[in-house]
PDB file of C-alpha atoms in Angstrom:
ATOM      1  CA  MET A   1      86.729 107.416  76.858  1.00  0.00           C
ATOM      2  CA  ASN A   2      85.736 105.584  73.412  1.00  0.00           C
ATOM      3  CA  THR A   3      87.818 101.943  73.068  1.00  0.00           C
ATOM      4  CA  LEU A   4      89.368 103.569  69.915  1.00  0.00           C
ATOM      5  CA  LYS A   5      90.621 106.360  71.408  1.00  0.00           C
ATOM      6  CA  LEU A   6      91.729 104.722  74.344  1.00  0.00           C
ATOM      7  CA  LEU A   7      93.933 102.735  72.371  1.00  0.00           C
ATOM      8  CA  GLN A   8      95.116 105.115  70.328  1.00  0.00           C
ATOM      9  CA  THR A   9      96.328 107.595  73.022  1.00  0.00           C
ATOM     10  CA  ARG A  10      97.170 105.239  75.996  1.00  0.00           C
ATOM     11  CA  ARG A  11     100.842 105.989  77.027  1.00  0.00           C
ATOM     12  CA  SER A  12     103.040 104.918  79.863  1.00  0.00           C
ATOM     13  CA  ASN A  13     103.659 107.911  82.917  1.00  0.00           C
ATOM     14  CA  LYS A  14     106.058 107.091  85.518  1.00  0.00           C
ATOM     15  CA  LYS A  15     105.574 110.455  87.349  1.00  0.00           C
ATOM     16  CA  LEU A  16     102.885 109.346  89.801  1.00  0.00           C
ATOM     17  CA  VAL A  17     101.478 110.529  93.025  1.00  0.00           C
ATOM     18  CA  ALA A  18      98.288 109.520  94.886  1.00  0.00           C
ATOM     19  CA  PRO A  19      95.514 109.060  94.756  1.00  0.00           C
ATOM     20  CA  ALA A  20      95.582 105.485  93.556  1.00  0.00           C
ATOM     21  CA  PRO A  21      92.396 103.253  92.441  1.00  0.00           C
ATOM     22  CA  ASN A  22      90.317 102.889  95.521  1.00  0.00           C
ATOM     23  CA  PRO A  23      88.935  99.494  96.116  1.00  0.00           C
ATOM     24  CA  ALA A  24      85.865  99.665  94.128  1.00  0.00           C
ATOM     25  CA  GLN A  25      88.073 101.382  90.898  1.00  0.00           C
ATOM     26  CA  LEU A  26      90.354  98.189  91.553  1.00  0.00           C
ATOM     27  CA  GLU A  27      87.041  95.338  91.160  1.00  0.00           C
ATOM     28  CA  GLN A  28      86.498  97.532  87.973  1.00  0.00           C
ATOM     29  CA  ILE A  29      90.069  97.045  86.516  1.00  0.00           C
ATOM     30  CA  PHE A  30      90.386  93.493  87.574  1.00  0.00           C
ATOM     31  CA  GLN A  31      86.589  92.721  86.384  1.00  0.00           C
ATOM     32  CA  ALA A  32      88.249  94.353  82.977  1.00  0.00           C
ATOM     33  CA  ALA A  33      91.373  91.985  83.473  1.00  0.00           C
ATOM     34  CA  LEU A  34      89.461  88.930  83.428  1.00  0.00           C
ATOM     35  CA  ARG A  35      88.003  89.532  80.106  1.00  0.00           C
ATOM     36  CA  THR A  36      91.040  88.811  78.559  1.00  0.00           C
ATOM     37  CA  PRO A  37      91.596  85.797  75.737  1.00  0.00           C
ATOM     38  CA  ASP A  38      91.644  82.647  77.634  1.00  0.00           C
ATOM     39  CA  HIS A  39      92.359  79.539  75.935  1.00  0.00           C
ATOM     40  CA  GLY A  40      90.648  76.413  77.763  1.00  0.00           C
ATOM     41  CA  LYS A  41      89.508  79.004  80.250  1.00  0.00           C
ATOM     42  CA  LEU A  42      92.657  78.358  82.727  1.00  0.00           C
ATOM     43  CA  GLN A  43      92.424  81.839  83.898  1.00  0.00           C
ATOM     44  CA  PRO A  44      96.641  81.639  84.091  1.00  0.00           C
ATOM     45  CA  TYR A  45      97.294  84.493  86.269  1.00  0.00           C
ATOM     46  CA  HIS A  46      97.359  86.012  89.689  1.00  0.00           C
ATOM     47  CA  PHE A  47      97.506  89.884  90.801  1.00  0.00           C
ATOM     48  CA  ILE A  48      98.816  91.022  93.633  1.00  0.00           C
ATOM     49  CA  VAL A  49      97.966  94.609  94.670  1.00  0.00           C
ATOM     50  CA  ILE A  50     101.180  96.536  97.214  1.00  0.00           C
ATOM     51  CA  GLU A  51     100.075 100.102  98.490  1.00  0.00           C
ATOM     52  CA  LYS A  52     100.937 101.661 101.726  1.00  0.00           C
ATOM     53  CA  GLU A  53     103.184  99.256 104.165  1.00  0.00           C
ATOM     54  CA  GLY A  54     103.423  96.857 101.320  1.00  0.00           C
ATOM     55  CA  LEU A  55     105.544  98.891  99.153  1.00  0.00           C
ATOM     56  CA  THR A  56     107.769  99.149 102.212  1.00  0.00           C
ATOM     57  CA  ARG A  57     107.864  95.384 102.178  1.00  0.00           C
ATOM     58  CA  LEU A  58     108.355  95.404  98.569  1.00  0.00           C
ATOM     59  CA  ALA A  59     111.293  97.661  98.907  1.00  0.00           C
ATOM     60  CA  THR A  60     112.962  95.388 101.138  1.00  0.00           C
ATOM     61  CA  ILE A  61     112.364  92.321  98.980  1.00  0.00           C
ATOM     62  CA  LEU A  62     113.670  94.016  95.977  1.00  0.00           C
ATOM     63  CA  LYS A  63     116.796  95.113  97.429  1.00  0.00           C
ATOM     64  CA  ASP A  64     117.334  91.237  99.180  1.00  0.00           C
ATOM     65  CA  ASP A  65     116.842  90.168  95.961  1.00  0.00           C
ATOM     66  CA  ALA A  66     119.411  93.017  93.977  1.00  0.00           C
ATOM     67  CA  THR A  67     121.872  92.272  96.856  1.00  0.00           C
ATOM     68  CA  ALA A  68     121.827  88.533  96.059  1.00  0.00           C
ATOM     69  CA  MET A  69     121.926  89.111  92.490  1.00  0.00           C
ATOM     70  CA  ASN A  70     124.778  91.196  92.742  1.00  0.00           C
ATOM     71  CA  LEU A  71     122.736  94.200  91.149  1.00  0.00           C
ATOM     72  CA  ASP A  72     124.976  97.795  90.820  1.00  0.00           C
ATOM     73  CA  GLU A  73     123.663 100.504  92.655  1.00  0.00           C
ATOM     74  CA  ARG A  74     121.444 101.893  89.550  1.00  0.00           C
ATOM     75  CA  GLN A  75     119.074  99.567  90.522  1.00  0.00           C
ATOM     76  CA  PHE A  76     118.786 100.014  94.115  1.00  0.00           C
ATOM     77  CA  HIS A  77     118.300 103.536  92.896  1.00  0.00           C
ATOM     78  CA  LYS A  78     115.423 101.942  90.739  1.00  0.00           C
ATOM     79  CA  ILE A  79     113.919 100.151  93.565  1.00  0.00           C
ATOM     80  CA  GLU A  80     113.676 103.162  95.647  1.00  0.00           C
ATOM     81  CA  GLY A  81     111.687 105.059  92.736  1.00  0.00           C
ATOM     82  CA  ILE A  82     109.421 102.286  92.490  1.00  0.00           C
ATOM     83  CA  CYS A  83     108.711 101.608  95.526  1.00  0.00           C
ATOM     84  CA  GLN A  84     107.390 105.720  95.855  1.00  0.00           C
ATOM     85  CA  LYS A  85     104.319 105.061  93.803  1.00  0.00           C
ATOM     86  CA  PRO A  86     101.298 104.971  95.322  1.00  0.00           C
ATOM     87  CA  MET A  87      99.794 101.402  94.283  1.00  0.00           C
ATOM     88  CA  ILE A  88     102.082  98.340  92.324  1.00  0.00           C
ATOM     89  CA  ILE A  89     100.002  95.778  90.839  1.00  0.00           C
ATOM     90  CA  GLY A  90     101.946  92.425  90.287  1.00  0.00           C
ATOM     91  CA  VAL A  91     100.653  90.115  87.616  1.00  0.00           C
ATOM     92  CA  VAL A  92     101.773  86.509  88.087  1.00  0.00           C
ATOM     93  CA  ALA A  93     101.458  83.741  85.113  1.00  0.00           C
ATOM     94  CA  LYS A  94     100.634  80.731  86.807  1.00  0.00           C
ATOM     95  CA  ILE A  95     101.589  78.413  84.215  1.00  0.00           C
ATOM     96  CA  ASP A  96     100.190  74.628  84.592  1.00  0.00           C
ATOM     97  CA  GLU A  97     102.250  72.778  82.160  1.00  0.00           C
ATOM     98  CA  GLN A  98      99.955  69.845  82.277  1.00  0.00           C
ATOM     99  CA  VAL A  99      97.142  71.438  79.774  1.00  0.00           C
ATOM    100  CA  GLU A 100      98.373  70.247  76.581  1.00  0.00           C
ATOM    101  CA  LYS A 101      96.268  71.942  74.524  1.00  0.00           C
ATOM    102  CA  VAL A 102      97.483  75.143  75.749  1.00  0.00           C
ATOM    103  CA  PRO A 103     100.964  75.324  76.283  1.00  0.00           C
ATOM    104  CA  ALA A 104     102.575  77.334  78.361  1.00  0.00           C
ATOM    105  CA  TRP A 105     103.802  80.176  76.224  1.00  0.00           C
ATOM    106  CA  GLU A 106      99.895  80.482  75.320  1.00  0.00           C
ATOM    107  CA  GLN A 107      99.512  80.907  79.044  1.00  0.00           C
ATOM    108  CA  LEU A 108     102.068  83.289  79.534  1.00  0.00           C
ATOM    109  CA  VAL A 109     100.559  85.220  76.684  1.00  0.00           C
ATOM    110  CA  THR A 110      97.009  85.348  78.621  1.00  0.00           C
ATOM    111  CA  ALA A 111      98.792  86.697  81.750  1.00  0.00           C
ATOM    112  CA  GLY A 112     100.266  89.472  79.517  1.00  0.00           C
ATOM    113  CA  CYS A 113      97.253  90.294  78.166  1.00  0.00           C
ATOM    114  CA  ALA A 114      95.503  90.624  81.419  1.00  0.00           C
ATOM    115  CA  ALA A 115      98.248  92.861  82.541  1.00  0.00           C
ATOM    116  CA  TYR A 116      97.469  94.978  79.624  1.00  0.00           C
ATOM    117  CA  GLY A 117      93.928  94.783  80.199  1.00  0.00           C
ATOM    118  CA  ILE A 118      94.528  96.434  83.944  1.00  0.00           C
ATOM    119  CA  GLN A 119      96.840  99.347  82.648  1.00  0.00           C
ATOM    120  CA  LEU A 120      93.799 100.089  79.872  1.00  0.00           C
ATOM    121  CA  ALA A 121      91.004 100.008  82.646  1.00  0.00           C
ATOM    122  CA  ALA A 122      93.296 102.087  84.655  1.00  0.00           C
ATOM    123  CA  GLN A 123      93.742 104.674  82.180  1.00  0.00           C
ATOM    124  CA  ASP A 124      89.784 104.810  81.341  1.00  0.00           C
ATOM    125  CA  LEU A 125      89.210 105.497  85.087  1.00  0.00           C
ATOM    126  CA  GLY A 126      91.611 108.310  84.706  1.00  0.00           C
ATOM    127  CA  PHE A 127      94.734 106.819  86.531  1.00  0.00           C
ATOM    128  CA  ASP A 128      98.336 106.900  84.457  1.00  0.00           C
ATOM    129  CA  ASN A 129     100.490 103.659  84.912  1.00  0.00           C
ATOM    130  CA  VAL A 130     103.427 102.252  83.514  1.00  0.00           C
ATOM    131  CA  TRP A 131     104.198  98.428  83.263  1.00  0.00           C
ATOM    132  CA  ILE A 132     108.050  97.334  84.287  1.00  0.00           C
ATOM    133  CA  THR A 133     109.791  94.468  84.643  1.00  0.00           C
ATOM    134  CA  GLY A 134     113.574  94.182  85.947  1.00  0.00           C
ATOM    135  CA  LYS A 135     116.336  91.766  86.519  1.00  0.00           C
ATOM    136  CA  TRP A 136     114.688  91.545  90.055  1.00  0.00           C
ATOM    137  CA  VAL A 137     111.272  90.135  88.844  1.00  0.00           C
ATOM    138  CA  ASN A 138     113.459  86.428  88.713  1.00  0.00           C
ATOM    139  CA  GLY A 139     114.478  87.097  92.544  1.00  0.00           C
ATOM    140  CA  PRO A 140     114.016  84.386  94.777  1.00  0.00           C
ATOM    141  CA  ALA A 141     112.411  86.793  97.791  1.00  0.00           C
ATOM    142  CA  LEU A 142     110.007  88.346  95.492  1.00  0.00           C
ATOM    143  CA  ARG A 143     108.761  85.308  93.971  1.00  0.00           C
ATOM    144  CA  GLN A 144     108.180  83.749  97.684  1.00  0.00           C
ATOM    145  CA  ALA A 145     106.341  86.743  98.353  1.00  0.00           C
ATOM    146  CA  PHE A 146     104.303  86.505  95.193  1.00  0.00           C
ATOM    147  CA  ASN A 147     103.454  82.717  95.821  1.00  0.00           C
ATOM    148  CA  CYS A 148     105.159  81.520  92.320  1.00  0.00           C
ATOM    149  CA  ASN A 149     105.529  77.842  91.873  1.00  0.00           C
ATOM    150  CA  GLU A 150     108.604  76.790  89.910  1.00  0.00           C
ATOM    151  CA  GLN A 151     106.876  77.029  86.569  1.00  0.00           C
ATOM    152  CA  ASP A 152     104.503  80.525  87.327  1.00  0.00           C
ATOM    153  CA  GLU A 153     106.256  83.864  85.603  1.00  0.00           C
ATOM    154  CA  ILE A 154     105.955  87.210  87.175  1.00  0.00           C
ATOM    155  CA  VAL A 155     105.325  89.375  83.833  1.00  0.00           C
ATOM    156  CA  ALA A 156     104.654  92.777  85.080  1.00  0.00           C
ATOM    157  CA  LEU A 157     104.458  95.056  87.900  1.00  0.00           C
ATOM    158  CA  ILE A 158     102.363  97.827  87.029  1.00  0.00           C
ATOM    159  CA  MET A 159     102.864 101.179  88.714  1.00  0.00           C
ATOM    160  CA  LEU A 160      99.633 103.063  88.992  1.00  0.00           C
ATOM    161  CA  GLY A 161      98.162 106.795  90.319  1.00  0.00           C
ATOM    162  CA  THR A 162      97.420 109.986  89.139  1.00  0.00           C
ATOM    163  CA  ALA A 163      99.858 111.996  86.635  1.00  0.00           C
ATOM    164  CA  GLU A 164     102.009 114.452  88.920  1.00  0.00           C
ATOM    165  CA  GLU A 165     101.814 116.681  85.671  1.00  0.00           C
ATOM    166  CA  ARG A 166      99.556 115.817  82.903  1.00  0.00           C
ATOM    167  CA  VAL A 167     101.248 116.680  79.656  1.00  0.00           C
ATOM    168  CA  GLU A 168      99.063 116.551  76.940  1.00  0.00           C
ATOM    169  CA  LYS A 169     101.554 115.119  73.628  1.00  0.00           C
ATOM    170  CA  GLU A 170     100.104 114.308  70.413  1.00  0.00           C
ATOM    171  CA  PRO A 171      99.918 110.713  70.054  1.00  0.00           C
ATOM    172  CA  LYS A 172     103.208 109.081  68.107  1.00  0.00           C
ATOM    173  CA  ALA A 173     101.831 107.901  64.733  1.00  0.00           C
ATOM    174  CA  GLY A 174     103.380 104.570  63.829  1.00  0.00           C
ATOM    175  CA  LYS A 175     104.581 104.043  60.280  1.00  0.00           C
ATOM    176  CA  LEU A 176     102.089 100.629  59.746  1.00  0.00           C
ATOM    177  CA  GLU A 177     104.129  99.457  56.522  1.00  0.00           C
ATOM    178  CA  GLU A 178     106.858  98.767  59.218  1.00  0.00           C
ATOM    179  CA  PHE A 179     104.666  96.570  61.304  1.00  0.00           C
ATOM    180  CA  VAL A 180     102.035  94.822  58.533  1.00  0.00           C
ATOM    181  CA  SER A 181     102.284  92.974  55.842  1.00  0.00           C
ATOM    182  CA  TYR A 182      99.766  90.990  53.695  1.00  0.00           C
ATOM    183  CA  LEU A 183      99.557  87.455  52.263  1.00  0.00           C
TER     184      LEU A 183
END
């Protein structure tokens, strides 16, 4: 797919089934994510691939956090839906606050760009996906499972797979005047 068309037509899809990317496709996806803009060449991100029995472990971790955070039944239902996807990639911003020339917020943005790179590369390979967060990304069990340091931030859980059904919708045209101004 041509790059401009990919950027203009990308959309999220939560209705995902197997197959998910295979190891060779994941390597391509991660190589694309590593090309994100990165001031200082810090590579302030880490990716966690969750599939197969890892999804069962993730469900337990998220439910433990949801219980500890007194989340409602609706959140538990969401967790079940999340963990039924064929693959999830967690993206952690690995913030180094000791680097003066690259502030923490910029490192966080770089990790977000890497997450978007994962989405675009997966879409280009024919896999639909959706980027989610949720209250549980701040849960202690998930942070421990993702090996987060105190300053790190979990910026994304990207669900990946094949579209359950192909619905070809016309991309929504944005009203550029609402988002663009000139100085």
